[in-house]
Amino acid sequence: MDQLNLRHLYYFWMISREGTIARASEVLDLAPQTLSGQLATFESSLGGLLFERERRRLHLTDLGRTVLGYADEIFALTSELNDVVRLDPSDRPLTLSAGVSASIHKLIAYSLLQPAMNLQRPVRLNCLTGNTEDLILRLKRKELDVVLTDWVPQVEDQGGFAVHPLAGSTVSLFGSSCLAQPLKQGFPQSLNGAPMLATTADAPYFKNLMDWLSINGVTPEIVARIDDSALVKVFGSQGLGVFAAPTAIRDEVCRQYQVEEIASIDEVKEALFAITRSKHPAHDGVRAICETSDWFSVDNKASKKTMYSDV
């Protein structure tokens, strides 16, 4: 079978729903002999029977039940599509496919995506996490509408991408109460030998943090490397080590994970970017993300000017 005949599939689906060829032929306004012939042609193309015939009743075969399962999904989507295209264009759901770098904290990713979800028209979000280079390749293949990242890789590429600087934040260190309390005294030297949870994702802020600690003569003990920002916080909440997170989400981190802030480090900042295929995105959801970068306030915000570069 080179190509499935959807008309034949629809006839089979209607026969299955109605129970007999006679009733289905009335619904379809076809002669029973014509419908029976169409069903036979479809079964021949599939290489097997879809119904077992017992007197005047039809019973699905194993192949018939399998085909019916797919037909139910196909024609449910067809009905949904028919409803959508009949809507006024402004009322049609807007699909937004966003890639989010795994190194971005999940609370921040939610906040960055929220402007798109708050549009007046309904939005259907498809969100994919991964490393920035892979996400940009998907953006190039038009599998994604926007990539949210905390760093912009420099790679050879035939085409350009628009890089939209979003807001940034200083970085804070957190820990469980029993771990945080003694570390607050004499910071940052108190971190010498202290257990620390590191991220294995390409997070520039963590590298900057380690550089800052090194400059200050501080060497914590890395007890675990974890590539998921939410899992880092879970480990930290259990007292396994100190972890870093943007100061902008300090209150939510402390509330959600029952940890305390040890200190905020003004010299270490996390910058965020939205990467799109063009300087002026036509997608309403992407525009909302790129134009709403003041979802939290920080000192020395990145410029709102859009850069255009090969990434």
Short mmCIF file of C-alpha atoms in Angstrom, two decimals:
data_model
loop_
_atom_site.label_atom_id
_atom_site.label_comp_id
_atom_site.label_asym_id
_atom_site.label_seq_id
_atom_site.Cartn_x
_atom_site.Cartn_y
_atom_site.Cartn_z
CA MET A 1 0.00 0.00 0.00
CA ASP A 2 1.74 3.16 -1.22
CA GLN A 3 -0.85 5.65 -0.03
CA LEU A 4 -3.84 5.33 2.26
CA ASN A 5 -7.15 6.23 0.64
CA LEU A 6 -8.77 8.52 3.20
CA ARG A 7 -12.16 8.32 1.51
CA HIS A 8 -12.13 4.55 1.88
CA LEU A 9 -10.98 4.96 5.50
CA TYR A 10 -13.91 7.32 6.11
CA TYR A 11 -16.37 4.83 4.62
CA PHE A 12 -14.96 2.08 6.87
CA TRP A 13 -15.18 4.41 9.87
CA MET A 14 -18.84 5.20 9.17
CA ILE A 15 -19.69 1.52 8.74
CA SER A 16 -18.03 0.80 12.09
CA ARG A 17 -20.00 3.57 13.77
CA GLU A 18 -23.36 2.62 12.24
CA GLY A 19 -22.90 -1.13 12.64
CA THR A 20 -24.16 -2.16 9.21
CA ILE A 21 -23.51 -1.25 5.59
CA ALA A 22 -27.20 -0.51 5.11
CA ARG A 23 -27.35 2.11 7.86
CA ALA A 24 -24.01 3.63 6.83
CA SER A 25 -25.16 3.89 3.23
CA GLU A 26 -28.19 5.90 4.34
CA VAL A 27 -25.99 8.34 6.29
CA LEU A 28 -23.54 8.65 3.40
CA ASP A 29 -26.28 8.75 0.76
CA LEU A 30 -24.66 5.93 -1.19
CA ALA A 31 -26.11 2.72 -2.56
CA PRO A 32 -25.33 -0.26 -0.30
CA GLN A 33 -23.73 -2.07 -3.26
CA THR A 34 -21.44 0.91 -3.90
CA LEU A 35 -20.41 1.15 -0.24
CA SER A 36 -19.81 -2.59 -0.05
CA GLY A 37 -17.59 -2.40 -3.12
CA GLN A 38 -15.62 0.50 -1.65
CA LEU A 39 -15.07 -1.46 1.57
CA ALA A 40 -13.86 -4.49 -0.39
CA THR A 41 -11.40 -2.29 -2.30
CA PHE A 42 -10.10 -0.84 0.97
CA GLU A 43 -9.67 -4.31 2.53
CA SER A 44 -7.80 -5.44 -0.59
CA SER A 45 -5.42 -2.48 -0.33
CA LEU A 46 -4.75 -3.31 3.33
CA GLY A 47 -4.22 -7.00 2.63
CA GLY A 48 -6.75 -8.25 5.15
CA LEU A 49 -10.37 -8.26 6.24
CA LEU A 50 -11.65 -5.48 8.50
CA PHE A 51 -14.95 -7.18 9.36
CA GLU A 52 -16.15 -10.69 9.97
CA ARG A 53 -19.65 -11.14 8.60
CA GLU A 54 -22.21 -13.12 10.61
CA ARG A 55 -25.56 -13.06 8.89
CA ARG A 56 -26.39 -9.35 8.72
CA ARG A 57 -24.08 -8.25 11.51
CA LEU A 58 -20.49 -7.04 11.15
CA HIS A 59 -17.79 -7.68 13.75
CA LEU A 60 -14.38 -6.04 13.64
CA THR A 61 -11.36 -8.25 13.11
CA ASP A 62 -8.07 -7.59 14.93
CA LEU A 63 -6.94 -5.59 11.90
CA GLY A 64 -10.24 -3.75 11.90
CA ARG A 65 -9.87 -2.74 15.55
CA THR A 66 -6.37 -1.46 14.89
CA VAL A 67 -7.45 0.58 11.87
CA LEU A 68 -10.49 1.89 13.75
CA GLY A 69 -8.28 3.21 16.55
CA TYR A 70 -6.30 5.31 14.08
CA ALA A 71 -9.45 6.36 12.22
CA ASP A 72 -11.01 7.63 15.45
CA GLU A 73 -7.97 9.87 16.05
CA ILE A 74 -7.77 11.04 12.44
CA PHE A 75 -11.39 12.06 12.16
CA ALA A 76 -11.45 13.59 15.64
CA LEU A 77 -8.62 15.86 14.50
CA THR A 78 -10.46 16.51 11.24
CA SER A 79 -13.52 17.63 13.18
CA GLU A 80 -11.37 19.83 15.42
CA LEU A 81 -9.66 21.37 12.38
CA ASN A 82 -13.03 22.06 10.80
CA ASP A 83 -14.14 23.90 13.95
CA VAL A 84 -10.91 25.92 14.10
CA VAL A 85 -10.98 27.13 10.48
CA ARG A 86 -14.55 28.30 10.94
CA LEU A 87 -13.46 30.60 13.77
CA ASP A 88 -12.66 34.24 13.27
CA PRO A 89 -8.87 34.44 12.67
CA SER A 90 -8.38 36.40 15.89
CA ASP A 91 -10.08 33.61 17.86
CA ARG A 92 -8.08 30.73 16.41
CA PRO A 93 -5.61 29.08 18.83
CA LEU A 94 -2.03 30.25 18.28
CA THR A 95 0.59 27.52 18.39
CA LEU A 96 3.89 28.56 19.99
CA SER A 97 6.87 26.21 19.87
CA ALA A 98 9.56 27.41 22.28
CA GLY A 99 12.97 25.97 23.05
CA VAL A 100 14.35 26.61 26.54
CA SER A 101 17.99 26.05 27.44
CA ALA A 102 18.28 23.40 30.15
CA SER A 103 20.51 25.72 32.17
CA ILE A 104 17.72 28.30 32.62
CA HIS A 105 15.90 27.95 35.92
CA LYS A 106 12.37 26.66 35.42
CA LEU A 107 10.77 29.51 37.37
CA ILE A 108 12.49 32.02 35.10
CA ALA A 109 11.54 30.06 31.97
CA TYR A 110 7.90 30.22 33.07
CA SER A 111 8.12 33.96 33.65
CA LEU A 112 9.71 34.53 30.24
CA LEU A 113 6.98 32.54 28.49
CA GLN A 114 4.12 34.08 30.49
CA PRO A 115 3.66 37.18 28.26
CA ALA A 116 2.84 34.90 25.34
CA MET A 117 0.40 32.89 27.43
CA ASN A 118 -1.37 36.11 28.48
CA LEU A 119 -2.38 37.09 24.95
CA GLN A 120 -6.09 37.64 24.37
CA ARG A 121 -6.27 34.81 21.84
CA PRO A 122 -5.78 31.23 23.09
CA VAL A 123 -2.21 29.90 22.87
CA ARG A 124 -1.15 26.27 22.58
CA LEU A 125 2.40 25.99 23.88
CA ASN A 126 4.87 23.31 22.85
CA CYS A 127 7.94 23.65 25.09
CA LEU A 128 11.21 21.79 24.51
CA THR A 129 14.29 21.89 26.76
CA GLY A 130 17.82 21.05 25.68
CA ASN A 131 21.23 22.50 25.01
CA THR A 132 21.33 25.80 23.18
CA GLU A 133 23.13 24.61 20.03
CA ASP A 134 20.60 21.83 19.40
CA LEU A 135 17.70 24.19 20.00
CA ILE A 136 19.11 26.74 17.53
CA LEU A 137 19.39 24.01 14.90
CA ARG A 138 15.70 23.23 15.47
CA LEU A 139 14.96 26.94 15.16
CA LYS A 140 16.81 27.01 11.83
CA ARG A 141 14.74 24.02 10.62
CA LYS A 142 11.60 25.97 11.64
CA GLU A 143 10.69 23.38 14.27
CA LEU A 144 10.77 26.15 16.89
CA ASP A 145 9.53 29.74 16.90
CA VAL A 146 11.90 31.05 19.57
CA VAL A 147 14.81 29.87 21.72
CA LEU A 148 15.30 31.18 25.26
CA THR A 149 18.88 30.90 26.44
CA ASP A 150 21.41 32.34 28.88
CA TRP A 151 24.23 32.39 26.34
CA VAL A 152 24.65 32.95 22.61
CA PRO A 153 27.04 30.48 20.96
CA GLN A 154 29.25 31.63 18.11
CA VAL A 155 29.06 29.03 15.36
CA GLU A 156 29.40 29.16 11.62
CA ASP A 157 26.05 29.50 9.95
CA GLN A 158 24.86 30.58 6.55
CA GLY A 159 22.00 32.64 7.86
CA GLY A 160 21.60 35.18 10.62
CA PHE A 161 19.42 35.09 13.70
CA ALA A 162 18.09 37.96 15.74
CA VAL A 163 19.30 38.00 19.33
CA HIS A 164 16.98 39.91 21.67
CA PRO A 165 18.56 40.70 25.07
CA LEU A 166 16.09 40.16 27.89
CA ALA A 167 16.42 41.13 31.54
CA GLY A 168 19.16 39.73 33.74
CA SER A 169 19.67 39.11 37.42
CA THR A 170 22.37 38.94 40.03
CA VAL A 171 23.04 35.51 41.51
CA SER A 172 22.39 34.31 45.07
CA LEU A 173 23.52 31.25 46.99
CA PHE A 174 20.98 29.12 48.87
CA GLY A 175 20.99 26.20 51.26
CA SER A 176 18.87 24.35 53.77
CA SER A 177 18.51 26.11 57.13
CA CYS A 178 21.04 23.92 58.93
CA LEU A 179 23.58 24.50 56.17
CA ALA A 180 22.87 28.17 55.45
CA GLN A 181 22.95 29.60 58.97
CA PRO A 182 26.66 29.01 59.73
CA LEU A 183 27.67 29.98 56.17
CA LYS A 184 26.14 33.45 56.44
CA GLN A 185 28.82 34.44 58.94
CA GLY A 186 32.12 35.39 57.34
CA PHE A 187 30.87 35.04 53.78
CA PRO A 188 32.44 34.29 51.32
CA GLN A 189 35.37 32.71 53.22
CA SER A 190 32.83 30.58 55.07
CA LEU A 191 32.33 28.66 51.81
CA ASN A 192 35.84 27.20 51.93
CA GLY A 193 35.34 23.43 51.90
CA ALA A 194 31.55 23.81 52.03
CA PRO A 195 29.55 21.29 49.93
CA MET A 196 28.30 22.82 46.67
CA LEU A 197 25.95 21.54 43.99
CA ALA A 198 27.14 22.35 40.48
CA THR A 199 25.29 22.40 37.20
CA THR A 200 26.65 20.40 34.27
CA ALA A 201 24.63 22.45 31.79
CA ASP A 202 26.35 25.29 29.95
CA ALA A 203 25.35 27.98 32.43
CA PRO A 204 27.61 31.03 32.17
CA TYR A 205 26.48 32.34 35.55
CA PHE A 206 27.89 29.26 37.32
CA LYS A 207 31.27 29.64 35.63
CA ASN A 208 31.26 33.32 36.60
CA LEU A 209 30.38 32.34 40.15
CA MET A 210 33.27 29.90 40.40
CA ASP A 211 35.65 32.52 38.94
CA TRP A 212 34.46 35.05 41.53
CA LEU A 213 34.97 32.56 44.37
CA SER A 214 38.45 31.76 43.07
CA ILE A 215 39.38 35.45 42.92
CA ASN A 216 38.30 35.73 46.55
CA GLY A 217 40.41 32.73 47.53
CA VAL A 218 37.40 30.48 48.19
CA THR A 219 37.28 26.81 47.15
CA PRO A 220 34.02 24.98 47.93
CA GLU A 221 33.78 21.21 47.55
CA ILE A 222 31.69 20.17 44.53
CA VAL A 223 29.69 17.19 45.80
CA ALA A 224 27.40 16.72 42.78
CA ARG A 225 27.01 17.90 39.18
CA ILE A 226 23.43 18.02 37.97
CA ASP A 227 22.16 19.22 34.57
CA ASP A 228 18.62 20.02 35.71
CA SER A 229 18.05 23.31 37.54
CA ALA A 230 14.98 22.04 39.39
CA LEU A 231 16.76 18.87 40.56
CA VAL A 232 19.65 20.97 41.88
CA LYS A 233 17.19 22.79 44.14
CA VAL A 234 15.64 19.52 45.34
CA PHE A 235 19.08 18.22 46.34
CA GLY A 236 19.82 21.55 48.00
CA SER A 237 16.58 21.49 49.95
CA GLN A 238 17.67 18.17 51.47
CA GLY A 239 20.85 19.75 52.84
CA LEU A 240 23.22 18.05 50.41
CA GLY A 241 24.93 21.28 49.37
CA VAL A 242 24.80 24.97 48.56
CA PHE A 243 23.34 25.91 45.17
CA ALA A 244 23.13 29.06 43.07
CA ALA A 245 20.02 30.64 41.55
CA PRO A 246 19.08 34.09 40.21
CA THR A 247 18.30 36.61 42.94
CA ALA A 248 15.20 37.60 40.96
CA ILE A 249 13.45 34.37 42.00
CA ARG A 250 14.81 34.38 45.56
CA ASP A 251 11.44 34.53 47.32
CA GLU A 252 9.93 31.75 45.22
CA VAL A 253 13.00 29.52 45.61
CA CYS A 254 12.95 29.95 49.40
CA ARG A 255 9.22 29.33 49.61
CA GLN A 256 9.02 26.39 47.23
CA TYR A 257 12.13 24.52 48.38
CA GLN A 258 12.18 25.59 52.04
CA VAL A 259 15.73 26.96 51.86
CA GLU A 260 17.43 30.18 52.96
CA GLU A 261 19.43 32.72 51.03
CA ILE A 262 23.05 32.75 52.16
CA ALA A 263 24.11 35.83 50.21
CA SER A 264 23.51 37.76 47.00
CA ILE A 265 26.59 38.37 44.85
CA ASP A 266 26.27 41.60 42.88
CA GLU A 267 29.40 40.87 40.82
CA VAL A 268 27.89 37.70 39.32
CA LYS A 269 24.97 38.13 36.94
CA GLU A 270 22.86 35.96 34.68
CA ALA A 271 21.91 37.41 31.28
CA LEU A 272 19.00 36.06 29.25
CA PHE A 273 18.29 36.15 25.53
CA ALA A 274 15.51 35.29 23.08
CA ILE A 275 16.76 34.06 19.71
CA THR A 276 14.46 34.29 16.68
CA ARG A 277 14.82 33.84 12.92
CA SER A 278 14.21 37.51 12.14
CA LYS A 279 14.69 40.94 13.69
CA HIS A 280 10.95 41.62 13.74
CA PRO A 281 9.07 38.36 14.52
CA ALA A 282 5.62 38.10 12.97
CA HIS A 283 4.46 35.60 15.61
CA ASP A 284 2.38 37.41 18.27
CA GLY A 285 3.61 35.16 21.05
CA VAL A 286 7.28 35.59 20.13
CA ARG A 287 6.85 39.35 19.96
CA ALA A 288 5.25 39.37 23.41
CA ILE A 289 8.26 37.51 24.83
CA CYS A 290 10.83 39.74 23.13
CA GLU A 291 9.07 42.98 24.04
CA THR A 292 8.43 42.15 27.70
CA SER A 293 11.87 41.87 29.24
CA ASP A 294 11.16 43.76 32.47
CA TRP A 295 9.46 40.87 34.28
CA PHE A 296 11.84 41.49 37.16
CA SER A 297 13.97 44.46 38.05
CA VAL A 298 17.75 44.34 38.29
CA ASP A 299 20.59 46.80 38.19
CA ASN A 300 22.36 47.46 34.90
CA LYS A 301 19.79 45.83 32.64
CA ALA A 302 20.97 44.67 29.24
CA SER A 303 20.16 47.06 26.43
CA LYS A 304 16.80 46.61 24.79
CA LYS A 305 18.41 47.09 21.38
CA THR A 306 18.05 44.01 19.21
CA MET A 307 21.29 42.61 17.81
CA TYR A 308 21.51 40.72 14.52
CA SER A 309 24.29 38.21 14.28
CA ASP A 310 25.25 34.75 13.13
CA VAL A 311 24.83 32.28 15.98
#
